[in-house]
Tab-separated table of C-alpha atoms and ligand atoms in Angstrom:
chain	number	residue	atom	x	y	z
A	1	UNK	CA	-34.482	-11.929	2.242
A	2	UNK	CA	-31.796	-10.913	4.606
A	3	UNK	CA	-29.257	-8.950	2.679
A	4	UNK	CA	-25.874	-7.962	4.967
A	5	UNK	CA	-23.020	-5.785	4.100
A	6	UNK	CA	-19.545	-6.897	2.969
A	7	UNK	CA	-17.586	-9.061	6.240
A	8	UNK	CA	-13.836	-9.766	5.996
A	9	UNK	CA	-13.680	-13.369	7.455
A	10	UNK	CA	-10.096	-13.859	8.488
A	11	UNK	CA	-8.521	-17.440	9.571
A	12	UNK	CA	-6.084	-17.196	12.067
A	13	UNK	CA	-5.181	-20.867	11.543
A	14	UNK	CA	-4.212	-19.868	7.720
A	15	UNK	CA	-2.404	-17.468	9.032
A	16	UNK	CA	-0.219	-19.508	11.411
A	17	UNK	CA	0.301	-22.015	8.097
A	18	UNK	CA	1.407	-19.125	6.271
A	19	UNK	CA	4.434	-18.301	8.970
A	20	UNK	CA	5.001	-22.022	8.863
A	21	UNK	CA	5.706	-22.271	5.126
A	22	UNK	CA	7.837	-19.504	5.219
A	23	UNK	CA	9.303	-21.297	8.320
A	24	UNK	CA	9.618	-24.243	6.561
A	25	UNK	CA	11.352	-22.356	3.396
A	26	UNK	CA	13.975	-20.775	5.495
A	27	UNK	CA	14.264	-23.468	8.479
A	28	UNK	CA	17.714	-22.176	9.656
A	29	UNK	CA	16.396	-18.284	9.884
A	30	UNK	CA	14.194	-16.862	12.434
A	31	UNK	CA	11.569	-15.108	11.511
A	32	UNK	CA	10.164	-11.786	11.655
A	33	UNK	CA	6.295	-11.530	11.042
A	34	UNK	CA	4.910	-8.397	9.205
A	35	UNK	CA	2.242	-7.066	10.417
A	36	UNK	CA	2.395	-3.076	9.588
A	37	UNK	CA	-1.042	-1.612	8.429
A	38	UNK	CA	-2.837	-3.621	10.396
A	39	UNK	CA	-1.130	-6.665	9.160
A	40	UNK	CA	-2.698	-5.903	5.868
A	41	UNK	CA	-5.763	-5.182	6.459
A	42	UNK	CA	-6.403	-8.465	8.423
A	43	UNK	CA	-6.404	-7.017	12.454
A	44	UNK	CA	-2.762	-6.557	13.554
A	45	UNK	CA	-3.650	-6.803	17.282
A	46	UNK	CA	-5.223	-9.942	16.548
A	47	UNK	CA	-3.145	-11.303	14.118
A	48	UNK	CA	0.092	-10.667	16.568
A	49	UNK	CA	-1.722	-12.276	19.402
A	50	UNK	CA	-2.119	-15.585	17.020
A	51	UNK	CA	1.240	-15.510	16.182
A	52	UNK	CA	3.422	-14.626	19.204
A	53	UNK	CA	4.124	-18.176	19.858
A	54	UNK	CA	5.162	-19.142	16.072
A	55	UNK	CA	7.229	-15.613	15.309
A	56	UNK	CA	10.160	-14.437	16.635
A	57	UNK	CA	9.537	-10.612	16.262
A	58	UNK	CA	6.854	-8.521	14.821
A	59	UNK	CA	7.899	-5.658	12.060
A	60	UNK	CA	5.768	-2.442	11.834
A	61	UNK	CA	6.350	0.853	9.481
A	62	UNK	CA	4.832	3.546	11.714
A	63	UNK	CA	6.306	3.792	15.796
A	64	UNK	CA	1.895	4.123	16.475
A	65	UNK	CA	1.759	0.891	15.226
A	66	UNK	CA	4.505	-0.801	17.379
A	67	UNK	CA	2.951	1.166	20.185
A	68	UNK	CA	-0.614	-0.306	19.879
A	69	UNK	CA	0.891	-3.596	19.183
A	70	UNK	CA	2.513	-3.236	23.042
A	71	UNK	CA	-0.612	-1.424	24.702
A	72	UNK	CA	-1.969	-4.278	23.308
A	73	UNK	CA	-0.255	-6.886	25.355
A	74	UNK	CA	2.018	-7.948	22.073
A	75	UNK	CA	5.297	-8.619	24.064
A	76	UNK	CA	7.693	-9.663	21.435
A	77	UNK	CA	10.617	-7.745	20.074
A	78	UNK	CA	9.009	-5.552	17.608
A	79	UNK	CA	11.153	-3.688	14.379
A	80	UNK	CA	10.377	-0.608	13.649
A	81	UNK	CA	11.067	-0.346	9.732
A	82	UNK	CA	11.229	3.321	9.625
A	83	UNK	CA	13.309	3.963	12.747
A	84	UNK	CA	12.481	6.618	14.879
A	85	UNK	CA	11.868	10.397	14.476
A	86	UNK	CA	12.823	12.046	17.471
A	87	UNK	CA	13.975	11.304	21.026
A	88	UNK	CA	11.237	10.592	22.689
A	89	UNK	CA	10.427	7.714	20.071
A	90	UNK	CA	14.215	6.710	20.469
A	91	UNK	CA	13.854	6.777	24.816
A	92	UNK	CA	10.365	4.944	24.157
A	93	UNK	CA	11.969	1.960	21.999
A	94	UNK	CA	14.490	1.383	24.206
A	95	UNK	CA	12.286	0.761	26.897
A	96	UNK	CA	10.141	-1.391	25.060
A	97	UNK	CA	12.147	-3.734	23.580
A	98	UNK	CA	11.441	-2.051	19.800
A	99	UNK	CA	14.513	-2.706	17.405
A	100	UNK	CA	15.341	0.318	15.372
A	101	UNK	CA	15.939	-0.129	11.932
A	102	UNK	CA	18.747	3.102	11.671
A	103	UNK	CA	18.915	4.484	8.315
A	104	UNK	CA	19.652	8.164	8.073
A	105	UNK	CA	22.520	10.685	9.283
A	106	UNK	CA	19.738	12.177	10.989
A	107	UNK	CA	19.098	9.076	13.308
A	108	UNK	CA	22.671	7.924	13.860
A	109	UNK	CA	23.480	11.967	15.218
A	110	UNK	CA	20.621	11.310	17.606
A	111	UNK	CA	21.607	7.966	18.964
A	112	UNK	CA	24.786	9.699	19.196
A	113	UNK	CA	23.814	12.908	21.506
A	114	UNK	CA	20.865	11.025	23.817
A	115	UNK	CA	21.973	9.301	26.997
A	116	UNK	CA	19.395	6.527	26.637
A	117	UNK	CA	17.813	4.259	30.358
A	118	UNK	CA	17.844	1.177	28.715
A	119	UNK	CA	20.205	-0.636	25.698
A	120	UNK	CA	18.375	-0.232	22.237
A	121	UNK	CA	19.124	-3.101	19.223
A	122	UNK	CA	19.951	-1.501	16.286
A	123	UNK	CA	19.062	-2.723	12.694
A	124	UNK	CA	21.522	-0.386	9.991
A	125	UNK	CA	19.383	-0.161	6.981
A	126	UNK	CA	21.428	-0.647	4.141
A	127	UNK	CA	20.577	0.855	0.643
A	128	UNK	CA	21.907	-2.075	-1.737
A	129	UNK	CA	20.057	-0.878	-4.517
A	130	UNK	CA	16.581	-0.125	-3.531
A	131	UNK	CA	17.365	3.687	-2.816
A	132	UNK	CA	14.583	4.537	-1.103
A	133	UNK	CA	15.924	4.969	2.395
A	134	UNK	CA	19.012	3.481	4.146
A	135	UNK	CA	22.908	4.259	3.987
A	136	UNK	CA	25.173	3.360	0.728
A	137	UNK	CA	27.264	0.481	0.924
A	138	UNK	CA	30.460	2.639	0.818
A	139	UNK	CA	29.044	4.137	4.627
A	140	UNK	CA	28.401	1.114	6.257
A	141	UNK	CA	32.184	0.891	7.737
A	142	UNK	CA	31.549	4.490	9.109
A	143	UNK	CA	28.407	3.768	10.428
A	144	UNK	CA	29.322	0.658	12.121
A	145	UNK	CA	32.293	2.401	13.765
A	146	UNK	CA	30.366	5.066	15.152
A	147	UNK	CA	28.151	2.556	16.450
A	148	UNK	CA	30.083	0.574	18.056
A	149	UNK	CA	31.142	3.661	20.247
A	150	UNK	CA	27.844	4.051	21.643
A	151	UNK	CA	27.048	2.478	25.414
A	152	UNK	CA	23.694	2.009	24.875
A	153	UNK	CA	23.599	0.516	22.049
A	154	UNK	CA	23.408	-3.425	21.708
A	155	UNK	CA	26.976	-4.548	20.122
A	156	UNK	CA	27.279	-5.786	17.714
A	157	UNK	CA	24.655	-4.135	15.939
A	158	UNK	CA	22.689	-5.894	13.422
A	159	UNK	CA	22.279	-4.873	9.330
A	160	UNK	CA	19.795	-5.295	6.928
A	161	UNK	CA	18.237	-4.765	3.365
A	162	UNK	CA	15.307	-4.808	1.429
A	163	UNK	CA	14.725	-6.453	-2.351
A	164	UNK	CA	13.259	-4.168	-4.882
A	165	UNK	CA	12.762	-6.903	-7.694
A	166	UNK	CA	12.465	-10.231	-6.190
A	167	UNK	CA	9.391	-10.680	-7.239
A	168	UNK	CA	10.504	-10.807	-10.964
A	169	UNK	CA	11.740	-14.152	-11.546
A	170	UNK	CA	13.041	-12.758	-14.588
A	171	UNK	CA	15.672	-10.328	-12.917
A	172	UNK	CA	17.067	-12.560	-10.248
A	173	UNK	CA	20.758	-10.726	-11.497
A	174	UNK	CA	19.254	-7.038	-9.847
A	175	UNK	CA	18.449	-9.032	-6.591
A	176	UNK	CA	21.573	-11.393	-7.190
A	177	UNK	CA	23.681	-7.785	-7.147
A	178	UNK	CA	21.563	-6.564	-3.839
A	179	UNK	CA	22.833	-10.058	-2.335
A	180	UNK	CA	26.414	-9.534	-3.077
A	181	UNK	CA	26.540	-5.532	-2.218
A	182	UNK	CA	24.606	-6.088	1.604
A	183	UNK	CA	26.952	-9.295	1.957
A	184	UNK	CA	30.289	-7.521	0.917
A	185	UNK	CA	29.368	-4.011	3.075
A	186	UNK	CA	28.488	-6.211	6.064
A	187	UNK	CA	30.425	-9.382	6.046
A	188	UNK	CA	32.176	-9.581	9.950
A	189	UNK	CA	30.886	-6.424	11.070
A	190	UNK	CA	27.325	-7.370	12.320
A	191	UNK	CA	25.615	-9.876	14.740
A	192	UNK	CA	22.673	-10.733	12.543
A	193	UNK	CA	21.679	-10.193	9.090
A	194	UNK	CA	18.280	-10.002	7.917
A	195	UNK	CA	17.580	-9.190	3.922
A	196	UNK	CA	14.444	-10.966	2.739
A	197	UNK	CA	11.021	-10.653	2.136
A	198	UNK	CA	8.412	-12.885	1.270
A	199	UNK	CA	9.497	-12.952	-2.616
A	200	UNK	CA	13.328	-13.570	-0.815
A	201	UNK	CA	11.927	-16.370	0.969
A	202	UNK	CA	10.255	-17.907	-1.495
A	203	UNK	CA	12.684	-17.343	-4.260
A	204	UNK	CA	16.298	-17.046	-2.773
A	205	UNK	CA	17.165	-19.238	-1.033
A	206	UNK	CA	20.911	-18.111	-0.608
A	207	UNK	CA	19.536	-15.419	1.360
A	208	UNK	CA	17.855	-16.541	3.981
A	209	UNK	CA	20.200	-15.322	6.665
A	210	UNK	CA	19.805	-14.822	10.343
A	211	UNK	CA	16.174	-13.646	10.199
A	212	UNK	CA	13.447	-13.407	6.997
A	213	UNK	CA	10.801	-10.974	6.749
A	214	UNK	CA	7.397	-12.375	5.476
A	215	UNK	CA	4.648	-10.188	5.103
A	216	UNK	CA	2.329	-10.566	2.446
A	217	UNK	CA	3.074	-14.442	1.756
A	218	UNK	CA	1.515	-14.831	5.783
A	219	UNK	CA	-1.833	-13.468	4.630
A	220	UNK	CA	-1.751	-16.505	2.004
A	221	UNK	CA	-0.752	-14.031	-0.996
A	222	UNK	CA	1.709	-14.172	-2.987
A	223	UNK	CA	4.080	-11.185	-4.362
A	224	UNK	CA	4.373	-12.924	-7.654
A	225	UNK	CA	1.902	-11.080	-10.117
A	226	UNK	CA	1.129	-13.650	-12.299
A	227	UNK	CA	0.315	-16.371	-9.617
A	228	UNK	CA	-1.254	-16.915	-6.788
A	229	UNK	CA	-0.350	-18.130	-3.181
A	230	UNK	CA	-1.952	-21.714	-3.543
A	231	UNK	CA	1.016	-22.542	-6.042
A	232	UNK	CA	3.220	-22.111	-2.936
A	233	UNK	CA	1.131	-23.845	-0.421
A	234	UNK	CA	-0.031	-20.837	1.139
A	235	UNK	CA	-3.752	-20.361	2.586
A	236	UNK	CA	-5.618	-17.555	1.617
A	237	UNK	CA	-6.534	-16.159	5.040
A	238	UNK	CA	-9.343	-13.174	3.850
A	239	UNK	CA	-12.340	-14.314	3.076
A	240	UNK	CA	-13.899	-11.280	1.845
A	241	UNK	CA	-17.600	-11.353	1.614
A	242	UNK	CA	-21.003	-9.691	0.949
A	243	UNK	CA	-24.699	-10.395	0.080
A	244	UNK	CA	-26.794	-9.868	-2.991
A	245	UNK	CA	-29.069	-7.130	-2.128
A	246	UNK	CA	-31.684	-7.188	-4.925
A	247	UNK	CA	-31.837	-9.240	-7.993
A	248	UNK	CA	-33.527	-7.419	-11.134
A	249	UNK	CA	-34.732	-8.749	-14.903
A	250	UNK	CA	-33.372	-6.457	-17.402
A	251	UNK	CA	-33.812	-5.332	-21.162
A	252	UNK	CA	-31.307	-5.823	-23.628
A	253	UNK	CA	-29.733	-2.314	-24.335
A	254	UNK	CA	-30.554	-1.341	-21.013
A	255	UNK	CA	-27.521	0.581	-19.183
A	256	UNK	CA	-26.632	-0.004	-15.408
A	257	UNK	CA	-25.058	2.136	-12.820
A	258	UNK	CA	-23.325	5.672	-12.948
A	259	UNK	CA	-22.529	7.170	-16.753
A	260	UNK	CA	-24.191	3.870	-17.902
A	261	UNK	CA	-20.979	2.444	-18.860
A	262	UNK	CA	-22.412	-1.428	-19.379
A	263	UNK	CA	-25.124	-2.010	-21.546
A	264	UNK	CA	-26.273	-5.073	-21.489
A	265	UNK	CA	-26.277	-6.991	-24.830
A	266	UNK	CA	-29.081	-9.204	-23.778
A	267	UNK	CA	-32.261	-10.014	-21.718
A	268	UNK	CA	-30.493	-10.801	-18.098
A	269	UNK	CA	-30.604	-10.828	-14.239
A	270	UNK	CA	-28.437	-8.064	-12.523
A	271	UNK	CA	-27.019	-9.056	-9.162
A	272	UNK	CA	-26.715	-5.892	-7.026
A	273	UNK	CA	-24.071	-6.723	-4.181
A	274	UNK	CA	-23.625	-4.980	-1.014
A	275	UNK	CA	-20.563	-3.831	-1.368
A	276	UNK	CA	-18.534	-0.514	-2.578
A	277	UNK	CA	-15.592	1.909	-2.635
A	278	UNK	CA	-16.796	2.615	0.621
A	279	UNK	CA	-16.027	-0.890	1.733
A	280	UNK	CA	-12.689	-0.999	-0.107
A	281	UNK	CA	-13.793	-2.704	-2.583
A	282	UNK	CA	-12.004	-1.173	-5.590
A	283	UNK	CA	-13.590	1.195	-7.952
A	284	UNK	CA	-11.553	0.794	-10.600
A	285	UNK	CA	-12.610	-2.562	-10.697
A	286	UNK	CA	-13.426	-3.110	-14.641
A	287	UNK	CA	-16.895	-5.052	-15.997
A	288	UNK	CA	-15.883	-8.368	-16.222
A	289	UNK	CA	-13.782	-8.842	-12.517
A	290	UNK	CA	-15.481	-12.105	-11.265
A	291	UNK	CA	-17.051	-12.745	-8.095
A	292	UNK	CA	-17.950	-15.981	-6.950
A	293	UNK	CA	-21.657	-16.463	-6.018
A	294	UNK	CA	-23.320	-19.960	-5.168
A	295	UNK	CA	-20.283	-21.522	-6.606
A	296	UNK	CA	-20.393	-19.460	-10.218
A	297	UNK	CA	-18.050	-17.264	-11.306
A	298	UNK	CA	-20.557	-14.106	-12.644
A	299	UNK	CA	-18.646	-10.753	-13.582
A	300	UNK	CA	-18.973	-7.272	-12.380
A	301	UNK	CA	-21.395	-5.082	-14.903
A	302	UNK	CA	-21.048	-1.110	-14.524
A	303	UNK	CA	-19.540	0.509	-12.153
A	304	UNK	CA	-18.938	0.368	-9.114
A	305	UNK	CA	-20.361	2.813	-6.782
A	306	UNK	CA	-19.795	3.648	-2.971
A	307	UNK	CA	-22.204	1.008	-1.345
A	308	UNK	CA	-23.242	-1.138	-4.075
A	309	UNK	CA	-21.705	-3.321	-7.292
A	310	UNK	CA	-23.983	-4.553	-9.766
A	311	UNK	CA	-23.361	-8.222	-11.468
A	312	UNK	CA	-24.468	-9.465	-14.354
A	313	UNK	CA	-25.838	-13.174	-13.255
A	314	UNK	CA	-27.544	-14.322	-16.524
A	315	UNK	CA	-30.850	-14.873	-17.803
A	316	UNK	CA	-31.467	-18.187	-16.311
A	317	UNK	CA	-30.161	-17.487	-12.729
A	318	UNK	CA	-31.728	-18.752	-9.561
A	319	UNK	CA	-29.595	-16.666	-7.215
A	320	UNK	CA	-31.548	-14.840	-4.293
A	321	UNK	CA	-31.363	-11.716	-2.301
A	322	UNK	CA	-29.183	-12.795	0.650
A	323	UNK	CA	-27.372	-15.309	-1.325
A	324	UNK	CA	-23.588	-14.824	-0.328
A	325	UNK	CA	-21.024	-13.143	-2.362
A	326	UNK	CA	-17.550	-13.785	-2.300
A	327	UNK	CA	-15.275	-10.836	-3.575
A	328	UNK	CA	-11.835	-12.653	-2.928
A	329	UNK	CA	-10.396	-15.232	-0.785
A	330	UNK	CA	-11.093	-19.434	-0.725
A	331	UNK	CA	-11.718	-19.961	-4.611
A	332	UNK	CA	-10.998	-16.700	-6.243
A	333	UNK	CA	-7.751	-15.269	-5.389
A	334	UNK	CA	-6.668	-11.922	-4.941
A	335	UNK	CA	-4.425	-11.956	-6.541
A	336	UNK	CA	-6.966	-12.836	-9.820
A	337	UNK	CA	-9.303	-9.817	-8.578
A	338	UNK	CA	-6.056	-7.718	-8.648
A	339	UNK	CA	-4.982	-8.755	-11.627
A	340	UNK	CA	-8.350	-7.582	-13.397
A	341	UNK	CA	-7.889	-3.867	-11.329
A	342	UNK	CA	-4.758	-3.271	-12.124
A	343	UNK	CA	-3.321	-3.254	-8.663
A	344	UNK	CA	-1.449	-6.399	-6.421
A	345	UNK	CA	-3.387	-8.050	-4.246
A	346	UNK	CA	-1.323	-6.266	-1.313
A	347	UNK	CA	-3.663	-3.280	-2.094
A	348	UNK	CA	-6.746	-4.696	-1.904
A	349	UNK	CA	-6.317	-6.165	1.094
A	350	UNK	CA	-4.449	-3.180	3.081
A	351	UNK	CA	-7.062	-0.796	1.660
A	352	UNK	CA	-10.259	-2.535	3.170
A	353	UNK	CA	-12.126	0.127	5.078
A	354	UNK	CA	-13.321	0.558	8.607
A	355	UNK	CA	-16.981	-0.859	7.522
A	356	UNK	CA	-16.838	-4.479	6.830
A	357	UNK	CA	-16.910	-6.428	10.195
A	358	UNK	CA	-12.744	-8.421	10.594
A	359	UNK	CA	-14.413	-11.749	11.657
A	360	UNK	CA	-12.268	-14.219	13.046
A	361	UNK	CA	-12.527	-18.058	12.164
B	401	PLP	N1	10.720	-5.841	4.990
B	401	PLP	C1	10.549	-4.540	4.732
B	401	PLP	C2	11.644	-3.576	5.049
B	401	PLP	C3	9.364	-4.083	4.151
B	401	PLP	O1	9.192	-2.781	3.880
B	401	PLP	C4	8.348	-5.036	3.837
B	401	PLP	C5	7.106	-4.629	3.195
B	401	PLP	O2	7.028	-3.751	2.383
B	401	PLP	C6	8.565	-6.376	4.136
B	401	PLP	C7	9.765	-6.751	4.707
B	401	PLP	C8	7.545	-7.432	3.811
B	401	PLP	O3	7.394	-7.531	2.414
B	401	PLP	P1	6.386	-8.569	1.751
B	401	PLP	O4	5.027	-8.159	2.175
B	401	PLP	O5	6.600	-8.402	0.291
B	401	PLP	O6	6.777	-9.905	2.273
């Protein structure tokens, strides 16, 4: 009778596999582990702490992040994606061993005008055809020139990229041309080189480089949408879980939940699972996204509402309040759940909420 809310049980000792594959995929590159929004969704103080040992830098979006990661006794190098935004972000990565990832005008004018206390690595961002942020290849001589002017900054500086289709095995030629652009801008001009993420990893080999950049494939997912990361040897580390709450007969015809969206077609047993929007799990799920309970794959009936999902378990079931639920993780991927949603697994993961209890095994 003891019905709990949803728990996110995370293994640390997946997690460490996960790094290891990827290791084991690139065994000439060092690697940089991902762990920016809260290494998604799965504790990034935590996770860090597992993984200082294995990794040989952290990589974070937001300068709080890297922060935290440091308060929290994290003492590897750690990138900061984004850079910095002003100079008392710049002063603070210097003296705290943050790499900057440099990819504006704006940045390189302010490296340029501070005196900094201590040297600062520089990443240059280079835009090779993701244009979203970073300087075209046609800059990077420039760039690197002006660079290599400044005192405090660690020469030679170091370059990377990022992929924006290498997860679509069927348009390696768009990632081939990112290769070839970041290679030719960059070729003799930079210490290390760092382009991949954990679809580069996995899928191009060729480039590897100095350092890779797994993120999601260390959280046992992987960025290819129609598989999962068991087909690459990777451990799902979420276990994302709940309990059945109350378990109901109900008429044929009857609806369930808000606007009565299901009706059921015949006599059944609705499961109704602790677990909502409010958990992270995702509303949009449709009727029909599984869940595994006592090893049976049942589907989600009606919507789903801030606290509570409702299941439809069949007429004959002998589940029971308390029985637990499992909404993704050992024996229903995420990237399955996703798939149902309309989303990548990335987003379920990253958007879990504060409520479910991180749990680690
Ligand atoms: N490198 C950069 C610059 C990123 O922005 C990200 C994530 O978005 C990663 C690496 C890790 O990507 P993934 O989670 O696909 O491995």
């Amino acid at each position: 009778m003891d019905a709990r809310g949803a728990v996110a049980r995370i293994s640390l000792e997946a997690i460490r596999h996960n790094l290891n594959v990827a290791r084991q995929q690139a065994p000439n590159a060092k690697a940089v582990a991902v762990v920016k929004a809260n290494a998604y969704g799965h504790g990034d103080l935590t996770v860090a702490a597992a993984l200082e040992q294995d990794a040989d830098m952290f990589a974070v979006a937001r300068f709080e992040e890297a922060q935290r990661l440091r308060a929290g006794g994290i003492q590897l190098p750690i990138l900061l994606l984004e850079g910095f935004f002003n100079i008392p972000q710049l002063e603070y990565a210097a003296r705290h061993d943050f790499h900057v990832c440099v990819h504006s005008h704006d940045q390189l004018a302010a490296l340029e005008r501070t005196p900094l206390s201590a040297p600062i690595t520089v990443w240059v961002k280079i835009d090779s055809g993701m244009h979203r942020v970073g300087f075209a290849p046609e800059e990077a001589e420039t760039v690197f020139s002006r660079l290599a002017e400044l005192p405090a900054v660690v020469q030679p500086v170091n370059a990377m990229t990022h992929f924006a289709r290498a997860d679509e095995p069927d348009n390696r030629a768009v990632t081939d041309e990112q290769i070839a652009s970041f290679k030719a801008a960059t070729q003799g001009r930079v210490k290390h080189t760092a382009l991949c993420n954990s679809a580069g990893v996995l899928a191009f080999p060729d480039a590897h480089a100095d350092f890779i950049r797994p993120g999601v494939m260390l959280y046992g997912i992987t960025p290819f949408g129609d598989q999962q990361g068991t087909d690459f040897g990777l451990r799902p580390a979420m276990n994302f879980t709940t309990t059945l709450l109350a378990v109901r007969e109900h008429k044929a015809g009857e609806p369930v939940g808000y606007a009565g969206s299901w009706v059921s077609p015949r006599d059944t047993r609705i499961g109704v699972i602790a677990v909502g929007y409010g958990d992270g799990y995702p509303r949009m799920a449709p009727a029909g996204t599984p869940v595994l309970i006592n090893g049976r794959r049942v589907p989600l009936a009606g919507r789903v509402s801030m606290d509570m999902a409702t299941v439809d378990l069949g007429p004959d079931a002998t589940d029971k309040v308390g029985d637990e639920v499992l909404l993704w993780g050992d024996g229903l991927a995420a990237e399955e759940v996703a798939r149902h949603v309309g989303t990548i697994a990335y987003e379920l993961v990253t958007r879990m909420t504060a409520r479910p209890r991180l749990e680690y095994v």
